[in-house]
Tab-separated table of C-alpha atoms and ligand atoms in Angstrom:
chain	number	residue	atom	x	y	z
A	1	MET	CA	121.959	117.070	105.942
A	2	ILE	CA	118.523	118.125	104.620
A	3	ILE	CA	116.013	115.369	103.939
A	4	THR	CA	113.114	116.651	101.934
A	5	GLY	CA	110.105	114.844	102.796
A	6	LYS	CA	109.435	111.308	104.177
A	7	TYR	CA	107.710	108.166	103.032
A	8	PRO	CA	105.284	107.648	101.276
A	9	ASN	CA	105.683	110.855	99.248
A	10	LEU	CA	109.618	110.238	99.505
A	11	ARG	CA	110.678	106.982	97.988
A	12	LEU	CA	114.403	106.657	97.477
A	13	ARG	CA	113.908	103.562	95.332
A	14	ARG	CA	112.452	105.853	92.588
A	15	ASN	CA	115.898	106.908	91.473
A	16	ARG	CA	117.090	103.295	91.478
A	17	LYS	CA	114.151	102.002	89.210
A	18	THR	CA	116.277	101.823	85.944
A	19	ASP	CA	119.803	101.235	84.816
A	20	TRP	CA	119.846	104.854	83.195
A	21	SER	CA	118.561	106.442	86.297
A	22	ARG	CA	121.003	104.800	88.549
A	23	ARG	CA	123.758	105.886	86.260
A	24	LEU	CA	122.412	109.526	86.354
A	25	VAL	CA	122.671	109.660	90.127
A	26	GLN	CA	125.897	107.794	90.432
A	27	GLU	CA	128.315	109.547	92.912
A	28	SER	CA	131.587	107.685	92.195
A	29	ASN	CA	133.042	107.152	88.832
A	30	LEU	CA	135.757	104.736	88.320
A	31	SER	CA	137.633	104.932	85.098
A	32	ALA	CA	140.804	103.413	83.581
A	33	ASN	CA	142.525	106.801	84.570
A	34	ASP	CA	142.347	105.634	88.105
A	35	LEU	CA	144.273	102.397	87.759
A	36	ILE	CA	147.999	101.577	88.201
A	37	LEU	CA	149.208	98.210	86.855
A	38	PRO	CA	152.094	96.452	88.756
A	39	ILE	CA	154.428	94.368	86.602
A	40	PHE	CA	156.853	91.786	88.042
A	41	ILE	CA	160.060	91.505	86.045
A	42	VAL	CA	162.249	88.395	85.833
A	43	ASP	CA	165.704	87.725	84.172
A	44	GLY	CA	166.017	85.921	80.815
A	45	LYS	CA	164.433	86.057	77.483
A	46	ASN	CA	161.011	85.171	76.347
A	47	LYS	CA	159.718	84.442	79.783
A	48	LYS	CA	156.239	84.426	81.330
A	49	GLU	CA	156.392	82.644	84.689
A	50	SER	CA	153.475	81.929	86.670
A	51	ILE	CA	153.522	82.606	90.453
A	52	LYS	CA	152.154	80.090	92.700
A	53	SER	CA	150.495	82.488	95.285
A	54	MET	CA	148.984	84.771	92.656
A	55	PRO	CA	146.865	82.780	90.109
A	56	GLY	CA	146.704	84.792	86.775
A	57	ILE	CA	149.807	87.002	87.511
A	58	PHE	CA	153.063	86.375	85.775
A	59	ARG	CA	156.634	87.527	85.953
A	60	TYR	CA	157.891	88.743	82.599
A	61	SER	CA	161.341	88.877	81.089
A	62	VAL	CA	162.148	92.670	79.876
A	63	ASP	CA	161.687	91.614	76.225
A	64	LYS	CA	158.112	90.591	76.877
A	65	ILE	CA	156.962	93.743	78.641
A	66	PRO	CA	155.712	95.510	75.659
A	67	VAL	CA	152.927	92.873	75.314
A	68	ILE	CA	151.629	94.102	78.550
A	69	ILE	CA	152.419	97.775	77.915
A	70	ASP	CA	150.544	97.667	74.629
A	71	THR	CA	147.335	96.513	76.189
A	72	ALA	CA	147.764	98.773	79.172
A	73	ILE	CA	148.012	101.927	76.811
A	74	LYS	CA	145.276	100.487	74.678
A	75	HIS	CA	142.971	100.448	77.743
A	76	LYS	CA	144.140	103.893	78.850
A	77	ILE	CA	145.978	102.812	82.014
A	78	PRO	CA	148.115	105.904	83.046
A	79	MET	CA	151.065	104.122	84.647
A	80	VAL	CA	152.767	100.879	85.519
A	81	ALA	CA	154.632	99.873	88.594
A	82	LEU	CA	157.767	97.853	88.238
A	83	PHE	CA	158.818	95.043	90.755
A	84	PRO	CA	161.887	92.745	90.072
A	85	TYR	CA	162.301	89.163	90.983
A	86	THR	CA	166.098	89.115	92.008
A	87	ASN	CA	168.272	86.046	91.638
A	88	SER	CA	169.152	85.141	95.249
A	89	LYS	CA	172.959	84.941	94.178
A	90	LEU	CA	172.717	88.786	93.635
A	91	LYS	CA	171.482	89.430	97.074
A	92	ASN	CA	173.324	90.671	100.072
A	93	ASN	CA	172.972	92.244	103.461
A	94	LEU	CA	173.190	95.849	101.904
A	95	GLY	CA	171.043	95.168	98.923
A	96	GLN	CA	173.782	96.446	96.663
A	97	GLU	CA	172.075	95.080	93.530
A	98	SER	CA	169.635	98.079	94.007
A	99	LEU	CA	172.440	100.252	92.715
A	100	ASN	CA	173.422	98.185	89.619
A	101	GLU	CA	172.444	100.150	86.521
A	102	ASN	CA	171.888	96.948	84.754
A	103	ASN	CA	169.503	95.355	87.491
A	104	LEU	CA	166.092	94.231	86.197
A	105	VAL	CA	164.301	97.629	87.093
A	106	CYS	CA	166.766	99.684	85.268
A	107	LYS	CA	166.754	97.557	82.151
A	108	ALA	CA	163.034	97.575	82.170
A	109	ILE	CA	162.780	101.444	82.625
A	110	ARG	CA	165.237	101.905	79.861
A	111	SER	CA	163.521	99.681	77.485
A	112	ILE	CA	159.993	101.035	78.175
A	113	LYS	CA	161.026	104.717	78.002
A	114	LYS	CA	162.871	103.981	74.691
A	115	LYS	CA	159.901	102.567	72.968
A	116	TYR	CA	156.982	104.502	74.641
A	117	LYS	CA	158.584	107.713	75.704
A	118	ASN	CA	155.636	109.569	77.789
A	119	LYS	CA	152.686	107.436	76.537
A	120	ILE	CA	152.659	105.736	79.930
A	121	GLY	CA	154.074	106.608	83.353
A	122	ILE	CA	156.539	104.413	85.326
A	123	MET	CA	156.681	104.183	88.938
A	124	CYS	CA	159.256	102.338	90.876
A	125	ASP	CA	159.495	101.248	94.559
A	126	VAL	CA	162.291	102.611	96.458
A	127	ALA	CA	163.212	100.023	99.092
A	128	LEU	CA	165.753	97.385	99.469
A	129	ASP	CA	163.712	94.257	100.134
A	130	PRO	CA	163.910	92.826	96.594
A	131	TYR	CA	167.748	92.990	96.886
A	132	THR	CA	168.660	92.023	100.591
A	133	SER	CA	169.510	88.503	101.538
A	134	HIS	CA	167.293	88.897	104.660
A	135	GLY	CA	164.379	90.210	102.774
A	136	HIS	CA	164.115	93.559	104.825
A	137	ASP	CA	163.450	97.015	103.325
A	138	GLY	CA	166.585	98.323	105.001
A	139	ILE	CA	170.096	97.324	106.237
A	140	LEU	CA	169.967	94.727	109.057
A	141	ASN	CA	172.442	95.010	111.797
A	142	GLU	CA	172.357	92.855	114.927
A	143	GLY	CA	168.541	92.347	114.572
A	144	LYS	CA	168.049	96.029	113.833
A	145	ILE	CA	167.011	97.939	110.738
A	146	LEU	CA	169.337	100.880	110.483
A	147	ASN	CA	167.432	104.039	109.427
A	148	ASP	CA	169.893	106.588	108.326
A	149	GLU	CA	172.429	104.253	106.731
A	150	THR	CA	169.471	102.882	104.843
A	151	ILE	CA	168.448	106.248	103.494
A	152	GLU	CA	171.934	106.705	102.128
A	153	ILE	CA	171.364	103.826	99.835
A	154	LEU	CA	167.657	104.793	99.063
A	155	ILE	CA	169.003	108.157	97.901
A	156	GLN	CA	171.390	106.409	95.360
A	157	GLN	CA	168.659	103.964	94.434
A	158	SER	CA	166.187	106.929	93.589
A	159	LEU	CA	168.984	108.855	91.685
A	160	LEU	CA	169.701	105.719	89.575
A	161	GLN	CA	165.994	105.173	88.771
A	162	ALA	CA	165.473	108.845	87.894
A	163	GLU	CA	168.517	108.748	85.682
A	164	MET	CA	167.162	105.746	83.907
A	165	GLY	CA	163.940	107.540	83.103
A	166	CYS	CA	161.566	106.606	86.089
A	167	ASP	CA	158.772	109.112	86.352
A	168	ILE	CA	157.607	108.515	89.837
A	169	ILE	CA	159.838	107.468	92.699
A	170	ALA	CA	157.898	105.595	95.269
A	171	PRO	CA	159.647	105.200	98.547
A	172	SER	CA	157.937	101.956	100.200
A	173	ASP	CA	160.549	101.313	102.941
A	174	MET	CA	159.029	103.291	105.843
A	175	MET	CA	162.356	104.810	107.046
A	176	ASP	CA	162.046	108.068	108.845
A	177	GLY	CA	163.013	111.198	106.892
A	178	ARG	CA	163.581	109.588	103.466
A	179	VAL	CA	161.276	111.592	101.521
A	180	GLY	CA	162.956	114.882	102.293
A	181	LYS	CA	166.407	113.542	101.675
A	182	ILE	CA	165.292	111.992	98.429
A	183	ARG	CA	163.642	115.156	97.186
A	184	LYS	CA	166.725	117.091	97.946
A	185	ALA	CA	169.028	114.887	96.192
A	186	LEU	CA	166.791	114.564	93.060
A	187	ASP	CA	166.630	118.561	93.007
A	188	LYS	CA	170.319	118.793	93.355
A	189	ASN	CA	170.923	116.464	90.353
A	190	LYS	CA	168.400	118.280	88.146
A	191	PHE	CA	165.638	115.848	88.625
A	192	GLN	CA	163.194	118.403	89.947
A	193	ASP	CA	160.409	117.071	87.641
A	194	VAL	CA	160.591	113.516	88.958
A	195	GLN	CA	157.538	112.978	91.238
A	196	ILE	CA	157.525	111.435	94.520
A	197	LEU	CA	154.731	109.007	95.648
A	198	SER	CA	155.386	108.107	99.306
A	199	TYR	CA	154.047	104.977	100.591
A	200	ALA	CA	153.306	107.116	103.711
A	201	ALA	CA	150.802	105.054	105.645
A	202	LYS	CA	151.939	101.513	105.120
A	203	TYR	CA	150.961	98.927	107.525
A	204	ALA	CA	152.801	95.767	108.678
A	205	SER	CA	150.349	93.429	107.063
A	206	SER	CA	149.922	89.618	106.381
A	207	PHE	CA	148.424	90.642	103.025
A	208	TYR	CA	151.724	91.150	101.458
A	209	GLY	CA	152.607	87.340	101.507
A	210	PRO	CA	151.987	86.605	97.719
A	211	PHE	CA	153.839	89.650	96.801
A	212	ARG	CA	157.004	88.499	98.706
A	213	ASP	CA	156.614	85.284	96.915
A	214	ALA	CA	156.479	87.035	93.611
A	215	VAL	CA	159.706	89.041	94.196
A	216	GLY	CA	161.338	86.163	95.834
A	217	SER	CA	161.750	87.559	99.368
A	218	LYS	CA	159.328	85.307	101.265
A	219	LYS	CA	161.620	82.404	102.221
A	220	SER	CA	164.560	84.701	103.095
A	221	LEU	CA	162.499	87.137	105.222
A	222	LYS	CA	163.745	87.102	108.806
A	223	GLY	CA	161.183	88.135	111.343
A	224	ASP	CA	158.576	90.633	110.574
A	225	LYS	CA	158.577	94.481	109.559
A	226	LYS	CA	156.908	95.805	112.528
A	227	THR	CA	159.704	98.105	113.574
A	228	TYR	CA	159.332	100.189	110.473
A	229	GLN	CA	155.841	99.379	108.909
A	230	MET	CA	152.899	100.625	111.001
A	231	ASP	CA	150.781	98.835	113.629
A	232	TYR	CA	147.365	98.152	112.238
A	233	ASN	CA	145.675	99.367	115.522
A	234	ASN	CA	146.569	103.002	114.739
A	235	SER	CA	145.087	105.606	112.539
A	236	LEU	CA	146.196	109.019	114.066
A	237	GLU	CA	149.705	107.840	113.512
A	238	ALA	CA	148.948	107.499	109.707
A	239	LEU	CA	148.018	111.204	109.782
A	240	ARG	CA	151.298	111.950	111.405
A	241	GLU	CA	153.232	109.913	108.919
A	242	ILE	CA	151.320	111.584	106.076
A	243	SER	CA	151.755	115.129	107.170
A	244	LEU	CA	155.423	114.641	107.708
A	245	ASP	CA	155.938	113.173	104.205
A	246	ILE	CA	153.913	116.149	102.742
A	247	LYS	CA	156.154	118.540	104.464
A	248	GLU	CA	159.187	116.670	103.138
A	249	GLY	CA	158.018	117.114	99.715
A	250	ALA	CA	155.680	114.063	98.642
A	251	ASP	CA	153.577	114.900	95.647
A	252	MET	CA	151.202	112.136	96.467
A	253	VAL	CA	150.704	109.716	99.287
A	254	MET	CA	149.707	106.138	99.468
A	255	VAL	CA	147.781	104.009	101.865
A	256	LYS	CA	148.437	100.276	101.909
A	257	PRO	CA	147.034	97.644	102.148
A	258	GLY	CA	143.636	98.696	100.676
A	259	MET	CA	140.360	97.081	101.664
A	260	PRO	CA	140.823	96.916	105.374
A	261	TYR	CA	142.050	100.485	105.395
A	262	LEU	CA	139.433	102.445	103.670
A	263	ASP	CA	138.909	104.382	106.918
A	264	ILE	CA	142.555	105.589	106.576
A	265	ILE	CA	142.091	106.601	102.959
A	266	LYS	CA	138.922	108.644	103.893
A	267	LEU	CA	140.781	110.244	106.916
A	268	VAL	CA	143.673	111.280	104.785
A	269	LYS	CA	141.434	112.668	102.164
A	270	GLU	CA	139.573	114.708	104.663
A	271	ASN	CA	142.617	116.148	106.480
A	272	PHE	CA	144.893	116.772	103.533
A	273	LYS	CA	144.516	118.305	100.104
A	274	ILE	CA	146.771	115.907	98.257
A	275	PRO	CA	146.252	113.014	95.833
A	276	VAL	CA	145.781	109.940	97.918
A	277	PHE	CA	146.489	106.486	96.300
A	278	ALA	CA	145.443	103.153	97.502
A	279	TYR	CA	147.150	99.722	96.972
A	280	GLN	CA	145.003	96.836	96.694
A	281	VAL	CA	147.838	94.333	97.702
A	282	SER	CA	148.699	90.846	96.697
A	283	GLY	CA	146.823	89.108	99.527
A	284	GLU	CA	143.680	90.944	98.599
A	285	TYR	CA	144.153	90.170	95.013
A	286	SER	CA	144.655	86.331	95.614
A	287	LEU	CA	141.696	86.031	98.047
A	288	ILE	CA	139.440	87.602	95.486
A	289	LYS	CA	140.732	85.776	92.616
A	290	ASN	CA	140.747	82.401	94.166
A	291	ALA	CA	137.095	82.843	95.180
A	292	ILE	CA	136.201	83.859	91.729
A	293	ASP	CA	138.020	80.943	90.241
A	294	LYS	CA	136.083	78.639	92.559
A	295	LYS	CA	132.903	80.449	91.670
A	296	ILE	CA	132.263	81.460	95.320
A	297	ILE	CA	131.809	85.027	94.144
A	298	SER	CA	131.307	86.646	90.819
A	299	GLU	CA	133.661	88.749	88.794
A	300	ASN	CA	131.719	91.839	89.516
A	301	SER	CA	133.103	91.784	93.040
A	302	ILE	CA	136.407	93.171	91.615
A	303	LEU	CA	134.603	96.315	90.341
A	304	GLU	CA	132.796	96.486	93.764
A	305	THR	CA	136.110	96.649	95.736
A	306	LEU	CA	137.782	99.226	93.272
A	307	VAL	CA	134.830	101.560	93.390
A	308	GLY	CA	134.941	101.245	97.284
A	309	PHE	CA	138.442	102.788	97.136
A	310	LYS	CA	137.046	105.710	95.005
A	311	ARG	CA	134.133	106.196	97.290
A	312	ALA	CA	136.568	106.351	100.268
A	313	GLY	CA	138.382	109.120	98.436
A	314	ALA	CA	141.323	107.440	96.510
A	315	SER	CA	142.564	109.373	93.406
A	316	ALA	CA	144.170	106.276	92.054
A	317	ILE	CA	144.453	102.469	92.986
A	318	VAL	CA	147.314	100.025	92.394
A	319	THR	CA	145.744	96.879	91.688
A	320	TYR	CA	146.776	93.560	90.028
A	321	PHE	CA	143.199	93.444	88.360
A	322	ALA	CA	144.003	96.813	86.501
A	323	ASP	CA	144.378	95.523	83.001
A	324	LYS	CA	141.226	93.275	83.278
A	325	ILE	CA	139.192	95.962	84.715
A	326	ALA	CA	140.489	98.696	82.429
A	327	LYS	CA	139.227	96.568	79.564
A	328	SER	CA	135.818	96.096	80.946
A	329	LEU	CA	135.370	99.876	81.723
A	330	LYS	CA	135.482	100.795	78.160
B	1	LIG	C1	158.343	96.284	99.459
B	1	LIG	C2	156.837	96.268	98.983
B	1	LIG	C3	156.038	95.157	99.493
B	1	LIG	C4	154.771	95.566	98.720
B	1	LIG	C5	155.031	96.600	97.888
B	1	LIG	N1	156.277	96.978	98.054
B	1	LIG	C6	156.040	94.216	100.527
B	1	LIG	C7	156.574	94.508	101.892
B	1	LIG	O1	156.525	95.767	102.280
B	1	LIG	O2	156.786	93.529	102.547
B	1	LIG	C8	153.649	94.726	98.832
B	1	LIG	C9	152.785	94.824	97.680
B	1	LIG	C10	151.583	93.676	97.702
B	1	LIG	O3	151.496	92.856	98.564
B	1	LIG	O4	151.037	93.528	96.620
B	1	LIG	N2	158.623	97.236	100.247
């Protein structure tokens, strides 16, 4: 790096002296195009349910989704991510409700696609945790999560979501080899245009707590997810995961959670020429939101965290603040 001169003829504060000058030399630019809005869906009609551990976030019944999508489109948010709160009566060990073409996610995709066509993208998680009685992302057998047996269901779940009109299939389950198998099945069934966003570097994290509450898997979750989600002590392992998923056909990759993992985003960005997405997860949301509500930090802190993701190299960010921030970015 070349430094041209030194104090006192060189003063870095000169470029910071006014707002217009700071804008002129800005290196990162966050826009609404970078934001993905998660939506929680619940059964019923005309419902907007609050979620105890996520102040300001709600579960909506399918008929209420247009209210959110209309504002998302108005603020130029390119995509929403759908997550279902499944009635516990519909859950079992195999998570078979995931393959019901009238489950909440399927109903939501159909209704959004019918009304909005391609005005906004839809991404859906591929994983079994909203549907299993034990809250794990795969099939549980004698204390073990079965890899290959789980993939067989994930393939069916992906095909079903694609058939409903889902644009981006997002495997978030961390089973080995699922991206390749899902890609192959999609192609074989004429869904070669359906994109795959792999949650490739997903860490076993305490920051998912509020999300599990939002989708109703918190109480039922037995044990932890450390045999499939990554150990947060590791970063080289993230590169191995990502390079495998790229080889298997991922169009984009995700690093998750967000803020404690900016180094991973940067590593991935430097090592692979592929869009890297970040997920500012539920625990991060609730921490920030609670601190703002208690006036401990100001609302500007939200923007500061999201720009941090951009600076680290993220192409897009999944965040529960997406609608709020997109509005203010106008
Ligand atoms: C499910 C899934 C999780 C999240 C997204 N998809 C939770 C988990 O793996 O336990 C977390 C999102 C968040 O915390 O906001 N596989």
